[in-house]
């Protein structure tokens, strides 16, 4: 369902006019309120009034994670502390996690966008939402919490962890909507199965999964095992949290970006120039309504492409294709660029292996090596050694065929790869560089 028809189906021309007005306001605002941006714009010899068209966006400087670190903790805030009512932090894997701030109006916007998100996935008043995203500094839990309440659904704030207890709640409270990371959804399926639970007997109708990369193969696996429709949600703390873009349940083919609040661009991370329309590159987002911490041209490092073709759901908002990976997670194995999701796609198509894997990157001499560790499923596990060997060789051949890179494949026992209750850790980099 489209919750906000006026904002989600606006003719593109009107949308662009609104975006320009908001862009001009935000540039003006940060120029006067954030010393960092004033410096950057002055260095570029740019005054806010020089932003006259949407294309002038390209004149603006980029903002990077390093800029947030350099202004740690609160140097990027554009609102005084007596206007800030919430602080979250990004789940940085390296270095300190950087804080992000919200005014009361930012929280209103966020709740509304999350209500739109839930509605796009087919949720409505009367639904019960099992919210297994982590509550705390991570934006997943509270983002979904306020969105579900605003929609008028009943939210179960279960957060991450206590997987067996979650299985009990799924049975007893009869939630109709499940929200968590895709890897945790699969873990729930696995533990549920061990406990003899039949997902077909649950009330679950739809799941909204994100916060980490996943593939179409993983979607099929989750839909089959949990007996629900699965849609993809994308977001990042720096921009607002979850609720930047989401798939509609009608199309399930790309995530509608809430462009009345976020202005997307796709650039080539090497040249920093925009890529031709429809091509893949790094997603850059400018927030055009945020008050507490607006960001100009924030380099997300997430790799995707944008699709402006009309969608069968009726939304006019551009669709972002499934995130391919992060430009900084991209593995370069002997000169070949490899995204973990490309390997996942191959594994998901291979009968006999379970959807649990890890990639171990190492270095022998000057050469990078990649070992793919993947669990075999129970049935294949009882096969003879010869059959297992041929399964491993088959995966190795497929990866070589599709990605032109030689990897080592190690099949491991069922349930031996660590499960995650939040974001899965797929890549272990053992290189000492
Ligand atoms: O993960 C916000 C979120 C919560 C999104 C719940 C969706 C659901 P961070 O912890 O700041 O915020 O991590 C943001 O996670 O830059 C991507 O690399 C990755 N990511 C988020 N959603 C997806 C997705 C939240 N659907 C970082 N597909 C982003 C692939 C995703 N990667």
XYZ file of C-alpha atoms and ligand atoms in Angstrom:
465
model
C 0.000 0.000 0.000
C 1.150 3.561 -0.672
C 0.920 5.420 2.619
C 1.726 8.921 1.386
C 0.277 9.157 -2.112
C 1.171 12.845 -2.525
C 4.839 12.317 -1.726
C 5.368 8.846 -3.170
C 3.692 9.349 -6.570
C 4.569 12.986 -7.315
C 5.319 13.688 -11.009
C 9.124 13.765 -11.427
C 9.119 17.401 -12.475
C 7.375 18.480 -9.294
C 9.632 16.225 -7.246
C 12.718 17.843 -8.766
C 11.382 21.317 -8.029
C 10.833 20.311 -4.401
C 14.291 18.729 -4.205
C 15.927 21.897 -5.509
C 14.132 24.073 -2.991
C 15.151 21.761 -0.166
C 18.720 21.424 -1.417
C 19.133 25.198 -1.499
C 17.792 25.457 2.042
C 20.097 22.771 3.409
C 23.223 24.234 1.775
C 22.342 27.629 3.219
C 21.785 26.046 6.616
C 25.018 24.078 6.872
C 27.030 27.008 5.495
C 25.903 29.104 8.415
C 25.712 26.477 11.148
C 28.499 23.944 10.563
C 32.038 25.398 10.555
C 33.289 22.311 8.687
C 30.946 22.969 5.763
C 31.592 26.699 5.744
C 35.310 25.909 5.388
C 34.715 23.356 2.660
C 32.480 25.652 0.648
C 34.849 28.589 1.081
C 37.741 26.407 -0.080
C 35.703 25.505 -3.161
C 34.935 29.200 -3.699
C 31.243 28.420 -3.513
C 28.423 30.446 -1.963
C 25.059 28.831 -1.166
C 23.264 31.100 -3.638
C 25.275 29.563 -6.477
C 23.145 26.408 -6.216
C 20.565 27.287 -8.861
C 19.695 23.928 -10.434
C 19.766 20.323 -9.265
C 22.833 19.767 -11.460
C 24.683 22.302 -9.316
C 24.734 19.560 -6.685
C 27.948 18.470 -8.415
C 29.648 21.688 -7.356
C 29.318 20.731 -3.702
C 32.118 18.959 -1.832
C 31.739 15.307 -0.807
C 31.481 14.273 2.823
C 33.253 11.086 3.903
C 33.351 8.884 6.956
C 36.781 10.365 7.658
C 35.220 13.842 7.850
C 32.835 12.532 10.520
C 35.769 11.043 12.408
C 37.729 14.293 12.145
C 34.785 16.149 13.689
C 34.205 13.560 16.414
C 32.037 13.588 18.419
C 29.577 16.429 17.717
C 31.340 18.706 15.233
C 28.975 17.884 12.371
C 25.826 18.849 14.251
C 23.868 21.729 12.732
C 21.537 22.132 15.700
C 22.390 23.329 19.215
C 22.233 20.628 21.879
C 18.969 21.987 23.285
C 17.339 21.053 19.971
C 18.874 17.558 19.826
C 16.637 14.877 21.338
C 18.317 11.627 20.260
C 21.799 10.366 19.478
C 22.611 7.084 17.721
C 25.912 5.837 16.359
C 26.968 4.008 13.251
C 28.129 0.441 13.612
C 31.628 1.135 12.364
C 33.770 -1.944 11.902
C 36.971 0.051 12.100
C 37.775 2.878 14.470
C 35.328 4.664 16.700
C 31.690 4.608 15.726
C 30.539 8.097 14.831
C 27.485 9.681 16.466
C 24.449 10.951 14.572
C 21.802 13.309 15.953
C 18.082 13.957 15.580
C 15.860 16.899 16.438
C 12.224 16.296 17.329
C 11.309 17.014 13.730
C 13.949 14.570 12.465
C 12.389 11.868 14.655
C 8.961 12.709 13.206
C 10.342 12.422 9.665
C 12.051 9.146 10.475
C 8.944 7.599 12.038
C 6.910 8.689 9.022
C 9.434 7.219 6.562
C 9.490 3.965 8.499
C 5.682 3.895 8.450
C 5.900 4.353 4.656
C 8.458 1.538 4.584
C 6.264 -0.881 6.494
C 3.257 0.048 4.335
C 5.290 -0.529 1.148
C 5.954 -4.054 2.399
C 2.212 -4.577 2.886
C 2.003 -3.985 6.649
C -0.961 -2.109 8.138
C -2.815 -1.207 11.309
C -3.722 -4.426 13.111
C -0.464 -6.165 12.196
C 1.861 -7.433 14.910
C 5.499 -6.612 14.179
C 8.200 -8.869 15.683
C 11.137 -6.466 15.796
C 14.387 -8.391 16.173
C 16.683 -5.579 15.028
C 18.962 -4.551 17.874
C 17.757 -1.748 20.136
C 20.396 0.697 21.330
C 22.904 2.839 19.513
C 22.162 0.847 16.342
C 19.322 2.514 14.449
C 17.518 -0.677 13.390
C 15.511 -1.413 16.542
C 14.228 2.053 17.402
C 13.768 3.003 13.735
C 11.324 0.143 13.155
C 9.795 0.624 16.587
C 8.548 4.153 16.003
C 7.595 3.424 12.394
C 5.418 0.469 13.404
C 3.722 2.485 16.138
C 3.073 5.366 13.766
C 1.506 2.959 11.295
C -0.782 1.768 14.058
C 0.683 -1.736 14.193
C 1.532 -3.479 17.474
C 5.269 -3.793 17.925
C 7.017 -6.524 19.899
C 10.347 -4.911 20.869
C 12.234 -8.182 21.221
C 15.613 -6.843 19.904
C 18.438 -9.266 19.016
C 19.518 -12.360 20.926
C 17.686 -15.024 22.958
C 16.868 -16.927 19.813
C 14.929 -19.752 21.504
C 12.771 -17.251 23.324
C 12.095 -15.536 20.019
C 10.881 -18.844 18.591
C 8.451 -19.113 21.485
C 7.173 -15.577 20.885
C 6.733 -16.260 17.178
C 4.487 -19.171 18.107
C 2.619 -17.640 21.031
C 2.114 -13.990 20.030
C 1.355 -14.692 16.372
C 3.274 -11.802 14.782
C 2.356 -11.157 11.142
C 5.457 -9.135 10.234
C 9.062 -10.113 10.982
C 11.829 -7.520 10.842
C 15.506 -8.464 11.349
C 18.721 -8.988 9.392
C 18.457 -11.640 6.667
C 21.158 -13.718 8.360
C 19.203 -13.701 11.629
C 16.027 -14.701 9.745
C 17.834 -17.797 8.521
C 19.133 -18.504 11.996
C 15.585 -18.306 13.350
C 14.544 -20.785 10.647
C 17.311 -23.121 11.667
C 16.635 -22.990 15.415
C 12.886 -23.241 14.799
C 13.446 -26.366 12.760
C 15.627 -27.904 15.478
C 12.862 -27.262 17.976
C 10.372 -28.939 15.678
C 8.467 -25.758 14.850
C 6.491 -25.608 11.623
C 6.764 -22.131 10.071
C 3.663 -22.873 7.997
C 1.644 -22.828 11.194
C 2.811 -19.312 12.098
C 0.910 -16.162 11.207
C 3.934 -14.484 9.556
C 3.015 -12.921 6.227
C 5.908 -10.621 5.372
C 9.494 -9.928 6.433
C 11.528 -6.738 5.985
C 15.193 -7.618 5.935
C 18.276 -5.442 5.582
C 21.254 -3.831 7.327
C 23.607 -6.198 5.471
C 24.043 -7.367 1.874
C 21.999 -10.347 0.715
C 21.114 -11.910 -2.622
C 18.093 -13.078 -4.597
C 19.103 -16.635 -3.757
C 18.962 -15.766 -0.075
C 15.518 -14.216 -0.601
C 14.201 -17.460 -2.095
C 15.706 -19.473 0.741
C 14.185 -17.194 3.418
C 10.772 -17.083 1.727
C 10.651 -20.861 1.452
C 11.896 -21.618 4.927
C 9.930 -18.975 6.806
C 6.853 -19.091 4.586
C 6.559 -15.343 4.044
C 7.214 -12.622 1.453
C 10.640 -11.052 1.951
C 11.482 -7.479 0.977
C 14.771 -5.603 1.158
C 15.276 -2.438 3.222
C 18.305 -0.173 3.065
C 19.575 2.632 5.222
C 22.552 3.905 7.140
C 22.902 5.769 10.403
C 24.675 8.745 8.888
C 21.695 9.476 6.632
C 18.871 8.621 9.082
C 19.017 4.855 9.809
C 16.666 2.366 8.141
C 14.070 4.057 5.927
C 16.244 5.473 3.157
C 14.825 3.022 0.621
C 12.663 -0.094 0.551
C 11.228 -2.556 -1.951
C 7.516 -2.525 -2.604
C 5.850 -5.880 -2.173
C 4.190 -5.588 -5.592
C 7.463 -5.279 -7.499
C 10.199 -6.760 -5.292
C 12.624 -5.394 -7.866
C 14.661 -2.540 -6.517
C 14.277 -0.324 -3.482
C 12.303 2.924 -3.781
C 14.398 5.772 -2.452
C 12.476 8.361 -0.462
C 13.727 11.090 -2.753
C 11.680 13.850 -1.173
C 14.170 13.567 1.732
C 17.304 12.056 0.205
C 18.983 13.077 -3.014
C 20.878 10.132 -4.546
C 23.767 10.131 -7.025
C 25.908 7.310 -8.368
C 29.586 8.079 -8.882
C 32.658 6.255 -10.034
C 34.642 5.871 -6.780
C 37.919 6.261 -8.647
C 37.184 9.429 -10.653
C 34.397 10.762 -8.378
C 32.459 11.634 -11.562
C 28.823 10.613 -12.074
C 28.439 7.333 -13.982
C 26.120 7.156 -17.024
C 22.456 6.598 -16.022
C 21.707 3.026 -14.961
C 25.345 2.079 -14.414
C 26.748 0.705 -11.218
C 28.867 2.807 -8.895
C 29.060 4.221 -5.390
C 25.890 5.644 -3.920
C 26.216 9.230 -2.693
C 23.375 10.789 -0.709
C 22.551 14.368 0.240
C 20.006 14.731 3.034
C 17.648 17.560 2.121
C 15.384 17.749 5.178
C 17.536 16.691 8.122
C 17.913 19.330 10.846
C 20.345 18.009 13.443
C 22.956 16.544 11.130
C 22.440 17.236 7.426
C 25.103 15.795 5.144
C 26.106 17.020 1.701
C 27.037 14.348 -0.852
C 27.831 11.672 1.721
C 29.876 8.852 0.191
C 28.136 5.705 1.430
C 30.706 3.284 -0.095
C 27.730 1.104 -1.039
C 27.755 -0.088 -4.633
C 24.505 -0.055 -6.593
C 22.734 1.544 -9.569
C 19.578 3.627 -9.939
C 16.538 2.830 -12.036
C 14.129 5.625 -12.942
C 11.708 3.403 -14.906
C 8.120 3.518 -13.621
C 7.240 0.762 -11.158
C 4.054 -1.288 -11.234
C 3.220 -0.136 -7.678
C 2.638 3.435 -8.947
C 5.442 5.101 -7.004
C 7.445 7.598 -9.035
C 10.432 7.340 -6.691
C 13.642 6.018 -8.279
C 14.591 2.479 -7.430
C 18.001 1.554 -6.144
C 19.112 -1.920 -7.145
C 20.034 -4.390 -4.449
C 23.346 -3.325 -2.885
C 26.115 -5.267 -4.570
C 28.597 -4.743 -1.755
C 30.729 -1.999 -0.310
C 33.471 -0.444 -2.345
C 35.691 -0.942 0.709
C 34.598 -4.595 1.157
C 35.351 -5.392 -2.409
C 38.037 -8.013 -2.438
C 40.729 -7.722 -5.022
C 41.975 -11.224 -5.504
C 44.945 -11.282 -7.824
C 43.634 -8.241 -9.643
C 40.036 -9.445 -9.934
C 37.356 -7.457 -8.163
C 35.149 -9.797 -6.165
C 32.131 -8.885 -4.085
C 31.144 -11.362 -1.365
C 27.585 -11.224 -2.734
C 28.738 -12.691 -6.069
C 30.057 -15.723 -4.248
C 26.881 -15.939 -2.191
C 24.813 -15.967 -5.392
C 26.766 -18.976 -6.657
C 26.516 -20.839 -3.348
C 22.756 -20.256 -3.200
C 22.347 -21.970 -6.563
C 24.294 -25.015 -5.480
C 22.303 -27.935 -4.066
C 23.922 -29.613 -1.064
C 25.281 -26.505 0.644
C 23.569 -24.516 3.392
C 23.225 -20.708 3.241
C 26.024 -20.195 5.769
C 29.472 -19.232 4.566
C 32.549 -17.213 5.339
C 35.306 -15.887 3.135
C 38.823 -16.031 4.470
C 41.247 -13.694 2.748
C 44.933 -14.231 3.280
C 48.199 -13.644 1.555
C 50.870 -16.082 0.422
C 54.001 -14.158 -0.518
C 52.697 -11.301 -2.659
C 49.498 -13.089 -3.666
C 46.079 -12.733 -2.115
C 44.280 -15.991 -1.483
C 40.607 -16.567 -0.912
C 39.152 -19.549 0.869
C 35.412 -20.052 0.726
C 34.179 -21.957 3.740
C 30.658 -23.179 3.307
C 28.507 -25.532 5.331
C 27.104 -28.600 3.674
C 23.513 -29.431 4.520
C 22.605 -32.439 6.653
C 21.768 -34.620 3.665
C 25.009 -33.941 1.826
C 27.007 -34.315 5.042
C 26.240 -38.019 5.166
C 27.502 -38.477 1.602
C 30.728 -40.235 0.819
C 33.983 -38.327 0.808
C 34.172 -38.680 -2.963
C 30.831 -36.965 -3.421
C 31.819 -34.158 -1.073
C 35.031 -33.665 -3.007
C 33.136 -33.326 -6.218
C 30.746 -30.842 -4.598
C 33.703 -28.687 -3.540
C 35.262 -28.932 -7.002
C 31.969 -27.992 -8.599
C 31.723 -24.798 -6.512
C 35.340 -23.995 -7.254
C 34.708 -24.398 -10.986
C 31.585 -22.219 -10.907
C 33.427 -19.414 -9.115
C 36.262 -19.677 -11.620
C 33.784 -19.605 -14.521
C 31.759 -16.662 -13.294
C 34.362 -14.550 -11.548
C 37.540 -15.751 -13.278
C 39.294 -16.167 -9.975
C 40.676 -19.337 -8.427
C 39.605 -19.914 -4.862
C 39.903 -22.745 -2.411
C 36.595 -24.219 -1.286
C 36.400 -25.876 2.095
C 33.190 -27.665 3.007
C 32.519 -27.581 6.714
C 30.112 -29.402 9.002
C 26.533 -28.252 9.427
C 26.233 -25.510 12.067
C 29.974 -24.894 12.382
C 30.020 -21.331 10.976
C 29.203 -18.792 13.716
C 25.601 -17.535 13.556
C 24.848 -13.865 14.007
C 22.043 -12.173 15.834
C 22.723 -8.920 14.035
C 24.893 -8.318 11.010
C 26.693 -11.404 9.747
C 30.475 -11.292 9.451
C 31.126 -12.825 6.046
C 34.704 -11.788 5.392
C 37.679 -12.542 7.598
C 40.734 -10.760 6.394
C 43.895 -12.339 7.761
C 46.276 -10.351 5.597
C 48.951 -8.568 7.589
C 49.541 -5.559 5.422
O 22.278 -0.888 9.063
C 20.507 0.736 9.194
C 19.506 -0.326 8.928
C 18.866 -0.953 9.962
C 19.175 -0.658 7.610
C 17.887 -1.910 9.707
C 18.215 -1.621 7.357
C 17.564 -2.237 8.396
P 24.388 1.117 9.824
O 24.606 0.242 10.986
O 24.894 2.507 9.852
O 22.838 1.273 9.548
O 24.971 0.373 8.557
C 24.806 0.896 7.267
O 24.808 -1.310 6.269
O 26.090 1.495 4.480
C 25.340 -0.789 4.034
O 26.702 -1.083 3.823
C 24.727 -1.836 4.950
N 23.319 -2.070 4.588
C 22.223 -1.566 5.157
N 21.098 -2.045 4.547
C 21.523 -2.866 3.550
C 20.877 -3.656 2.545
C 21.944 0.261 9.246
N 19.553 -3.759 2.440
C 25.419 -0.009 6.241
N 21.667 -4.331 1.681
C 25.178 0.492 4.829
C 23.005 -4.273 1.752
C 22.945 -2.869 3.564
N 23.667 -3.561 2.677
